[in-house]
Structure formats: structure tokens, C-alpha cells
Amino acid sequence: MNLLICTNNSHKVQEISGFFKGYEIKSFKDLAGFKAPEETSLFFQGNALLKATAGYKASGELSLADDSGLEVYALGLKPGVFSSRYAGENATDMANNEKLLKRLKGEKDRRARFVSVLALVGSKKVLVVTGIVEGVILEEPRGDNGFGYDPLFYIPELDKTMAELTLEEKNRISHRGRALVKLAEKLKSY
Ligand code: ITT
């Protein structure tokens, strides 16, 4: 069975692949000449469906997209769908993290959550699931694993940031991991 993971983010491919043992995995990077669609929706669901639908049209294979982001309560749930572009188009993770720390300077309420919406598009039907993990934004980064805002995202129950977790540990508690568990359940009767 083939699965197209509709992303250009190699970290997402790594995290998602672990849930699809036995599948032949490809991503957008394997589709010659393919250009990922612009993420024009203001909702995770909308962008996940845009990416999964574009992947399915281009490949004809079962296509799974993740649209995800960080929602910070004191910032009115920003950066949200703009998480990867917070410090500008093509911003680096470091620039995004620096902007976040600047925006939260002096802020006492540092609660935040990661949200992942997965959309699966295939010949039979469309599945959409959501996963969430709650945490707190630290004042300084900690840890080298993961990507994006992981070094700033502290999980009190584990006394670790997301970037201090192994891939397996992150998948067990992360927004994406939680959404993938829900998707696996739905896939049983796909
Ligand atoms: P694709 O659109 O190609 O999948 P992307 O990284 O641009 O790749 P999104 O548009 O869904 O993906 O943006 C997600 C951003 O949210 C991501 O770049 C990070 O800044 C942040 N993010 C999402 N999940 C994260 C995670 O597990 N750890 C840290 N940051 C995360």
C-alpha cells in the first residue's frame, strides 16, 4: 500500500511514518515538478484539505496532509495557521521562536497549545481528525530534538520541552501523535 504524505517538512514525514509501518511512503518532495498549493485558508482544516486534495490529484495515491500550529492564549491564539510564517514568508524556526519570545516578554500567562489537523483523501472517502497538546512557553529554548517551536514548548507533566523528547516520546503525547491515533482508529473501517 502506498501513502503520500502531503508535506515538504521532513520532520513531519519522520513523525508520521512511524504510524504507517508496511506502507510505502512518499512525500511532496518525491513528486517531480509538483508545486504545493498555497495555504490560503484561515483554518487548519481548510489547509489540510487543500494539501491532501492537491496530493491526491497529482498522485492518485492515498494522501495524508497535516496542517498544524502553535496557539498561544495570551496572543489570542496566534500564531495559529501562520506558525511557519510568523516572522515572515520562509522564516526560519529560530526567527519564529525569537519573535514569539519578544511578543511574550513580560507576559505572565504563557499557556499555549499545539494543534494538528490531519486530512486523508483517497478513492473512498475523506477523513479529518484533530489532535491537541497543552503546554507552556518557556523564556529560553531547551533541547535539540524536533523542529519549529519544540524547544520553547514545555510540558509540565513530563518536566521537559518537546525538544527534549525522543521521536517515540513526542509521538506518544504530541498533537500530531494524538491525531494519528484517531486516524488509525478510523482507518480500520475505511
Ligand atoms: P507543510 O505545509 O509542507 O506540511 P509546514 O512546516 O509549513 O510544512 P504547516 O503549514 O502545517 O507546515 O505549519 C506548521 C508550523 O507550525 C511548523 O512550521 C511549526 O512552526 C509549527 N509546528 C507544527 N507542529 C509542530 C511541532 O510538532 N513542533 C514544533 N512546531 C510545530
PDB file of C-alpha atoms and ligand atoms in Angstrom:
ATOM      1  CA  MET A   1       0.000   0.000   0.000  1.00  0.00           C
ATOM      2  CA  ASN A   2       1.284   3.466  -0.887  1.00  0.00           C
ATOM      3  CA  LEU A   3       0.847   6.618   1.178  1.00  0.00           C
ATOM      4  CA  LEU A   4       1.670  10.130   0.039  1.00  0.00           C
ATOM      5  CA  ILE A   5       2.434  12.417   2.974  1.00  0.00           C
ATOM      6  CA  CYS A   6       1.465  15.816   1.606  1.00  0.00           C
ATOM      7  CA  THR A   7       4.245  17.956   3.051  1.00  0.00           C
ATOM      8  CA  ASN A   8       7.630  19.461   2.304  1.00  0.00           C
ATOM      9  CA  ASN A   9       8.548  19.244   6.001  1.00  0.00           C
ATOM     10  CA  SER A  10      10.883  16.268   6.541  1.00  0.00           C
ATOM     11  CA  HIS A  11      10.260  16.294  10.331  1.00  0.00           C
ATOM     12  CA  LYS A  12       6.562  15.694   9.743  1.00  0.00           C
ATOM     13  CA  VAL A  13       7.389  12.817   7.374  1.00  0.00           C
ATOM     14  CA  GLN A  14       9.563  11.267  10.075  1.00  0.00           C
ATOM     15  CA  GLU A  15       6.913  11.631  12.778  1.00  0.00           C
ATOM     16  CA  ILE A  16       4.017  10.386  10.629  1.00  0.00           C
ATOM     17  CA  SER A  17       5.891   7.462   9.010  1.00  0.00           C
ATOM     18  CA  GLY A  18       6.168   5.614  12.334  1.00  0.00           C
ATOM     19  CA  PHE A  19       2.374   5.179  12.330  1.00  0.00           C
ATOM     20  CA  PHE A  20       2.294   3.612   8.868  1.00  0.00           C
ATOM     21  CA  LYS A  21       4.534   0.550   9.124  1.00  0.00           C
ATOM     22  CA  GLY A  22       4.253  -1.585   5.997  1.00  0.00           C
ATOM     23  CA  TYR A  23       3.256   1.335   3.777  1.00  0.00           C
ATOM     24  CA  GLU A  24       5.474   2.635   1.003  1.00  0.00           C
ATOM     25  CA  ILE A  25       5.854   6.293   1.989  1.00  0.00           C
ATOM     26  CA  LYS A  26       6.370   9.233  -0.325  1.00  0.00           C
ATOM     27  CA  SER A  27       6.118  12.980   0.247  1.00  0.00           C
ATOM     28  CA  PHE A  28       5.695  16.094  -1.909  1.00  0.00           C
ATOM     29  CA  LYS A  29       9.464  16.094  -2.432  1.00  0.00           C
ATOM     30  CA  ASP A  30       9.125  12.839  -4.441  1.00  0.00           C
ATOM     31  CA  LEU A  31       6.627  14.314  -6.926  1.00  0.00           C
ATOM     32  CA  ALA A  32       8.666  15.698  -9.818  1.00  0.00           C
ATOM     33  CA  GLY A  33       7.600  19.196 -10.853  1.00  0.00           C
ATOM     34  CA  PHE A  34       4.861  19.356  -8.218  1.00  0.00           C
ATOM     35  CA  LYS A  35       4.191  22.667  -6.530  1.00  0.00           C
ATOM     36  CA  ALA A  36       2.477  22.566  -3.141  1.00  0.00           C
ATOM     37  CA  PRO A  37      -0.749  24.619  -3.046  1.00  0.00           C
ATOM     38  CA  GLU A  38      -0.811  27.983  -1.356  1.00  0.00           C
ATOM     39  CA  GLU A  39      -2.236  27.706   2.171  1.00  0.00           C
ATOM     40  CA  THR A  40      -4.998  30.229   1.753  1.00  0.00           C
ATOM     41  CA  SER A  41      -7.364  29.064   4.493  1.00  0.00           C
ATOM     42  CA  LEU A  42      -7.555  30.681   7.923  1.00  0.00           C
ATOM     43  CA  PHE A  43      -8.382  27.254   9.395  1.00  0.00           C
ATOM     44  CA  PHE A  44      -6.143  24.218   9.934  1.00  0.00           C
ATOM     45  CA  GLN A  45      -8.877  22.016   8.451  1.00  0.00           C
ATOM     46  CA  GLY A  46      -9.020  24.090   5.265  1.00  0.00           C
ATOM     47  CA  ASN A  47      -5.282  23.994   4.668  1.00  0.00           C
ATOM     48  CA  ALA A  48      -5.010  20.284   5.500  1.00  0.00           C
ATOM     49  CA  LEU A  49      -7.727  19.543   2.924  1.00  0.00           C
ATOM     50  CA  LEU A  50      -6.059  21.814   0.346  1.00  0.00           C
ATOM     51  CA  LYS A  51      -2.766  19.917   0.710  1.00  0.00           C
ATOM     52  CA  ALA A  52      -4.287  16.420   0.798  1.00  0.00           C
ATOM     53  CA  THR A  53      -6.542  17.100  -2.190  1.00  0.00           C
ATOM     54  CA  ALA A  54      -3.669  18.521  -4.242  1.00  0.00           C
ATOM     55  CA  GLY A  55      -1.565  15.469  -3.388  1.00  0.00           C
ATOM     56  CA  TYR A  56      -4.343  13.057  -4.338  1.00  0.00           C
ATOM     57  CA  LYS A  57      -4.969  14.832  -7.650  1.00  0.00           C
ATOM     58  CA  ALA A  58      -1.267  14.757  -8.527  1.00  0.00           C
ATOM     59  CA  SER A  59      -0.541  11.164  -7.444  1.00  0.00           C
ATOM     60  CA  GLY A  60      -3.777   9.165  -7.391  1.00  0.00           C
ATOM     61  CA  GLU A  61      -2.453   7.623  -4.154  1.00  0.00           C
ATOM     62  CA  LEU A  62      -3.889   7.695  -0.645  1.00  0.00           C
ATOM     63  CA  SER A  63      -2.873  11.189   0.501  1.00  0.00           C
ATOM     64  CA  LEU A  64      -2.399  12.447   4.058  1.00  0.00           C
ATOM     65  CA  ALA A  65      -1.775  16.078   4.997  1.00  0.00           C
ATOM     66  CA  ASP A  66      -1.079  17.690   8.368  1.00  0.00           C
ATOM     67  CA  ASP A  67      -1.799  21.346   8.973  1.00  0.00           C
ATOM     68  CA  SER A  68      -0.638  22.360  12.392  1.00  0.00           C
ATOM     69  CA  GLY A  69       0.499  25.231  14.532  1.00  0.00           C
ATOM     70  CA  LEU A  70       1.008  26.807  17.898  1.00  0.00           C
ATOM     71  CA  GLU A  71      -1.835  28.681  19.613  1.00  0.00           C
ATOM     72  CA  VAL A  72      -0.747  30.976  22.446  1.00  0.00           C
ATOM     73  CA  TYR A  73      -3.600  32.027  24.740  1.00  0.00           C
ATOM     74  CA  ALA A  74      -2.174  35.447  25.698  1.00  0.00           C
ATOM     75  CA  LEU A  75      -1.763  36.230  21.986  1.00  0.00           C
ATOM     76  CA  GLY A  76      -5.378  35.463  21.108  1.00  0.00           C
ATOM     77  CA  LEU A  77      -4.370  32.004  19.783  1.00  0.00           C
ATOM     78  CA  LYS A  78      -1.713  33.406  17.442  1.00  0.00           C
ATOM     79  CA  PRO A  79       0.359  32.428  15.512  1.00  0.00           C
ATOM     80  CA  GLY A  80      -2.075  29.576  14.663  1.00  0.00           C
ATOM     81  CA  VAL A  81      -2.239  28.820  10.941  1.00  0.00           C
ATOM     82  CA  PHE A  82       0.556  31.349  10.431  1.00  0.00           C
ATOM     83  CA  SER A  83       3.001  29.464  12.700  1.00  0.00           C
ATOM     84  CA  SER A  84       5.510  28.595   9.971  1.00  0.00           C
ATOM     85  CA  ARG A  85       5.325  32.162   8.565  1.00  0.00           C
ATOM     86  CA  TYR A  86       5.188  34.044  11.892  1.00  0.00           C
ATOM     87  CA  ALA A  87       8.395  36.007  11.304  1.00  0.00           C
ATOM     88  CA  GLY A  88       7.717  36.321   7.544  1.00  0.00           C
ATOM     89  CA  GLU A  89       7.481  34.094   4.440  1.00  0.00           C
ATOM     90  CA  ASN A  90      10.188  31.375   4.557  1.00  0.00           C
ATOM     91  CA  ALA A  91      11.119  32.385   8.116  1.00  0.00           C
ATOM     92  CA  THR A  92      13.492  30.044   9.951  1.00  0.00           C
ATOM     93  CA  ASP A  93      12.405  28.223  13.111  1.00  0.00           C
ATOM     94  CA  MET A  94      14.881  30.379  15.036  1.00  0.00           C
ATOM     95  CA  ALA A  95      13.377  33.630  13.721  1.00  0.00           C
ATOM     96  CA  ASN A  96       9.862  32.420  14.582  1.00  0.00           C
ATOM     97  CA  ASN A  97      10.965  31.449  18.098  1.00  0.00           C
ATOM     98  CA  GLU A  98      12.664  34.802  18.625  1.00  0.00           C
ATOM     99  CA  LYS A  99       9.557  36.677  17.529  1.00  0.00           C
ATOM    100  CA  LEU A 100       7.423  34.602  19.892  1.00  0.00           C
ATOM    101  CA  LEU A 101       9.732  35.321  22.852  1.00  0.00           C
ATOM    102  CA  LYS A 102       9.639  39.022  22.028  1.00  0.00           C
ATOM    103  CA  ARG A 103       5.823  39.068  21.878  1.00  0.00           C
ATOM    104  CA  LEU A 104       5.643  37.262  25.247  1.00  0.00           C
ATOM    105  CA  LYS A 105       8.237  39.394  27.019  1.00  0.00           C
ATOM    106  CA  GLY A 106       6.887  40.258  30.489  1.00  0.00           C
ATOM    107  CA  GLU A 107       3.741  38.161  29.911  1.00  0.00           C
ATOM    108  CA  LYS A 108       2.774  36.007  32.897  1.00  0.00           C
ATOM    109  CA  ASP A 109       0.202  33.849  31.144  1.00  0.00           C
ATOM    110  CA  ARG A 110       2.426  31.630  28.979  1.00  0.00           C
ATOM    111  CA  ARG A 111      -0.095  28.858  28.275  1.00  0.00           C
ATOM    112  CA  ALA A 112      -0.181  27.514  24.751  1.00  0.00           C
ATOM    113  CA  ARG A 113      -1.278  24.506  22.764  1.00  0.00           C
ATOM    114  CA  PHE A 114      -0.158  22.726  19.630  1.00  0.00           C
ATOM    115  CA  VAL A 115      -2.918  21.747  17.214  1.00  0.00           C
ATOM    116  CA  SER A 116      -2.670  19.245  14.372  1.00  0.00           C
ATOM    117  CA  VAL A 117      -5.407  18.617  11.847  1.00  0.00           C
ATOM    118  CA  LEU A 118      -4.901  15.626   9.589  1.00  0.00           C
ATOM    119  CA  ALA A 119      -6.814  15.204   6.340  1.00  0.00           C
ATOM    120  CA  LEU A 120      -6.763  11.910   4.474  1.00  0.00           C
ATOM    121  CA  VAL A 121      -8.027  11.868   0.898  1.00  0.00           C
ATOM    122  CA  GLY A 122      -8.321   8.655  -1.106  1.00  0.00           C
ATOM    123  CA  SER A 123     -10.574   6.949  -3.623  1.00  0.00           C
ATOM    124  CA  LYS A 124     -13.183   6.027  -0.982  1.00  0.00           C
ATOM    125  CA  LYS A 125     -13.723   8.955   1.353  1.00  0.00           C
ATOM    126  CA  VAL A 126     -12.201  11.895   3.191  1.00  0.00           C
ATOM    127  CA  LEU A 127     -11.215  11.665   6.851  1.00  0.00           C
ATOM    128  CA  VAL A 128     -10.386  14.641   9.087  1.00  0.00           C
ATOM    129  CA  VAL A 129      -9.138  14.384  12.684  1.00  0.00           C
ATOM    130  CA  THR A 130      -7.684  16.811  15.220  1.00  0.00           C
ATOM    131  CA  GLY A 131      -5.090  16.374  17.979  1.00  0.00           C
ATOM    132  CA  ILE A 132      -4.133  18.874  20.698  1.00  0.00           C
ATOM    133  CA  VAL A 133      -1.437  19.062  23.387  1.00  0.00           C
ATOM    134  CA  GLU A 134      -1.358  21.751  26.061  1.00  0.00           C
ATOM    135  CA  GLY A 135       1.844  23.316  27.409  1.00  0.00           C
ATOM    136  CA  VAL A 136       3.660  26.460  28.473  1.00  0.00           C
ATOM    137  CA  ILE A 137       6.068  28.700  26.552  1.00  0.00           C
ATOM    138  CA  LEU A 138       9.443  28.954  28.309  1.00  0.00           C
ATOM    139  CA  GLU A 139      11.565  32.106  28.358  1.00  0.00           C
ATOM    140  CA  GLU A 140      14.534  30.296  26.786  1.00  0.00           C
ATOM    141  CA  PRO A 141      14.807  27.335  24.428  1.00  0.00           C
ATOM    142  CA  ARG A 142      15.671  23.887  25.811  1.00  0.00           C
ATOM    143  CA  GLY A 143      16.573  20.718  23.868  1.00  0.00           C
ATOM    144  CA  ASP A 144      17.750  19.859  20.364  1.00  0.00           C
ATOM    145  CA  ASN A 145      15.188  17.401  19.036  1.00  0.00           C
ATOM    146  CA  GLY A 146      12.135  18.032  16.909  1.00  0.00           C
ATOM    147  CA  PHE A 147      11.539  21.237  14.964  1.00  0.00           C
ATOM    148  CA  GLY A 148       9.657  24.528  14.973  1.00  0.00           C
ATOM    149  CA  TYR A 149       8.622  25.733  18.424  1.00  0.00           C
ATOM    150  CA  ASP A 150       9.549  22.454  20.164  1.00  0.00           C
ATOM    151  CA  PRO A 151      12.443  23.950  22.235  1.00  0.00           C
ATOM    152  CA  LEU A 152      10.111  26.565  23.765  1.00  0.00           C
ATOM    153  CA  PHE A 153       7.128  24.274  24.385  1.00  0.00           C
ATOM    154  CA  TYR A 154       7.288  22.914  27.949  1.00  0.00           C
ATOM    155  CA  ILE A 155       5.063  20.063  29.107  1.00  0.00           C
ATOM    156  CA  PRO A 156       4.657  20.334  32.912  1.00  0.00           C
ATOM    157  CA  GLU A 157       3.577  16.678  33.385  1.00  0.00           C
ATOM    158  CA  LEU A 158       6.843  15.497  31.826  1.00  0.00           C
ATOM    159  CA  ASP A 159       9.031  18.344  33.104  1.00  0.00           C
ATOM    160  CA  LYS A 160      10.508  18.513  29.594  1.00  0.00           C
ATOM    161  CA  THR A 161      10.180  20.561  26.465  1.00  0.00           C
ATOM    162  CA  MET A 162       9.019  18.890  23.288  1.00  0.00           C
ATOM    163  CA  ALA A 163      12.614  19.224  22.019  1.00  0.00           C
ATOM    164  CA  GLU A 164      13.863  17.145  24.971  1.00  0.00           C
ATOM    165  CA  LEU A 165      11.740  14.156  23.946  1.00  0.00           C
ATOM    166  CA  THR A 166      12.804  11.331  21.643  1.00  0.00           C
ATOM    167  CA  LEU A 167      10.788  10.875  18.467  1.00  0.00           C
ATOM    168  CA  GLU A 168       8.884   7.994  20.106  1.00  0.00           C
ATOM    169  CA  GLU A 169       8.152  10.024  23.256  1.00  0.00           C
ATOM    170  CA  LYS A 170       6.992  13.012  21.213  1.00  0.00           C
ATOM    171  CA  ASN A 171       4.700  10.819  19.097  1.00  0.00           C
ATOM    172  CA  ARG A 172       3.121   9.394  22.260  1.00  0.00           C
ATOM    173  CA  ILE A 173       1.937  12.776  23.574  1.00  0.00           C
ATOM    174  CA  SER A 174       2.066  15.275  20.718  1.00  0.00           C
ATOM    175  CA  HIS A 175      -0.832  16.901  18.887  1.00  0.00           C
ATOM    176  CA  ARG A 176       0.214  15.049  15.728  1.00  0.00           C
ATOM    177  CA  GLY A 177       0.612  11.725  17.554  1.00  0.00           C
ATOM    178  CA  ARG A 178      -2.831  12.095  19.123  1.00  0.00           C
ATOM    179  CA  ALA A 179      -4.416  12.922  15.764  1.00  0.00           C
ATOM    180  CA  LEU A 180      -2.638   9.937  14.181  1.00  0.00           C
ATOM    181  CA  VAL A 181      -4.061   7.566  16.820  1.00  0.00           C
ATOM    182  CA  LYS A 182      -7.570   8.836  15.998  1.00  0.00           C
ATOM    183  CA  LEU A 183      -6.897   8.431  12.284  1.00  0.00           C
ATOM    184  CA  ALA A 184      -5.635   4.855  12.731  1.00  0.00           C
ATOM    185  CA  GLU A 185      -8.892   4.014  14.535  1.00  0.00           C
ATOM    186  CA  LYS A 186     -10.984   5.433  11.671  1.00  0.00           C
ATOM    187  CA  LEU A 187      -8.820   3.713   9.064  1.00  0.00           C
ATOM    188  CA  LYS A 188      -9.795   0.308  10.471  1.00  0.00           C
ATOM    189  CA  SER A 189     -13.192   0.734   8.798  1.00  0.00           C
ATOM    190  CA  TYR A 190     -12.015   2.772   5.803  1.00  0.00           C
TER     191      TYR A 190
HETATM  192  P1  ITT B   1       3.938  21.683   5.101  1.00  0.00           P
HETATM  193  O1  ITT B   1       2.894  22.774   4.924  1.00  0.00           O
HETATM  194  O2  ITT B   1       4.725  21.426   3.866  1.00  0.00           O
HETATM  195  O3  ITT B   1       3.342  20.447   5.702  1.00  0.00           O
HETATM  196  P2  ITT B   1       4.920  23.392   7.223  1.00  0.00           P
HETATM  197  O4  ITT B   1       6.010  23.225   8.238  1.00  0.00           O
HETATM  198  O5  ITT B   1       4.851  24.709   6.503  1.00  0.00           O
HETATM  199  O6  ITT B   1       5.028  22.189   6.176  1.00  0.00           O
HETATM  200  P3  ITT B   1       2.346  23.983   8.384  1.00  0.00           P
HETATM  201  O7  ITT B   1       1.933  24.920   7.323  1.00  0.00           O
HETATM  202  O8  ITT B   1       1.328  22.995   8.918  1.00  0.00           O
HETATM  203  O9  ITT B   1       3.560  23.061   7.910  1.00  0.00           O
HETATM  204  O10 ITT B   1       2.953  24.820   9.588  1.00  0.00           O
HETATM  205  C1  ITT B   1       3.217  24.179  10.777  1.00  0.00           C
HETATM  206  C2  ITT B   1       4.112  25.060  11.638  1.00  0.00           C
HETATM  207  O11 ITT B   1       3.631  25.013  12.992  1.00  0.00           O
HETATM  208  C3  ITT B   1       5.518  24.489  11.683  1.00  0.00           C
HETATM  209  O12 ITT B   1       6.329  25.023  10.659  1.00  0.00           O
HETATM  210  C4  ITT B   1       5.966  24.905  13.087  1.00  0.00           C
HETATM  211  O13 ITT B   1       6.364  26.247  13.080  1.00  0.00           O
HETATM  212  C5  ITT B   1       4.679  24.771  13.890  1.00  0.00           C
HETATM  213  N1  ITT B   1       4.545  23.378  14.363  1.00  0.00           N
HETATM  214  C6  ITT B   1       3.610  22.463  13.987  1.00  0.00           C
HETATM  215  N2  ITT B   1       3.815  21.282  14.566  1.00  0.00           N
HETATM  216  C7  ITT B   1       4.900  21.429  15.332  1.00  0.00           C
HETATM  217  C8  ITT B   1       5.635  20.555  16.168  1.00  0.00           C
HETATM  218  O14 ITT B   1       5.321  19.283  16.281  1.00  0.00           O
HETATM  219  N3  ITT B   1       6.685  21.051  16.811  1.00  0.00           N
HETATM  220  C9  ITT B   1       7.054  22.354  16.700  1.00  0.00           C
HETATM  221  N4  ITT B   1       6.438  23.226  15.902  1.00  0.00           N
HETATM  222  C10 ITT B   1       5.361  22.775  15.225  1.00  0.00           C
END
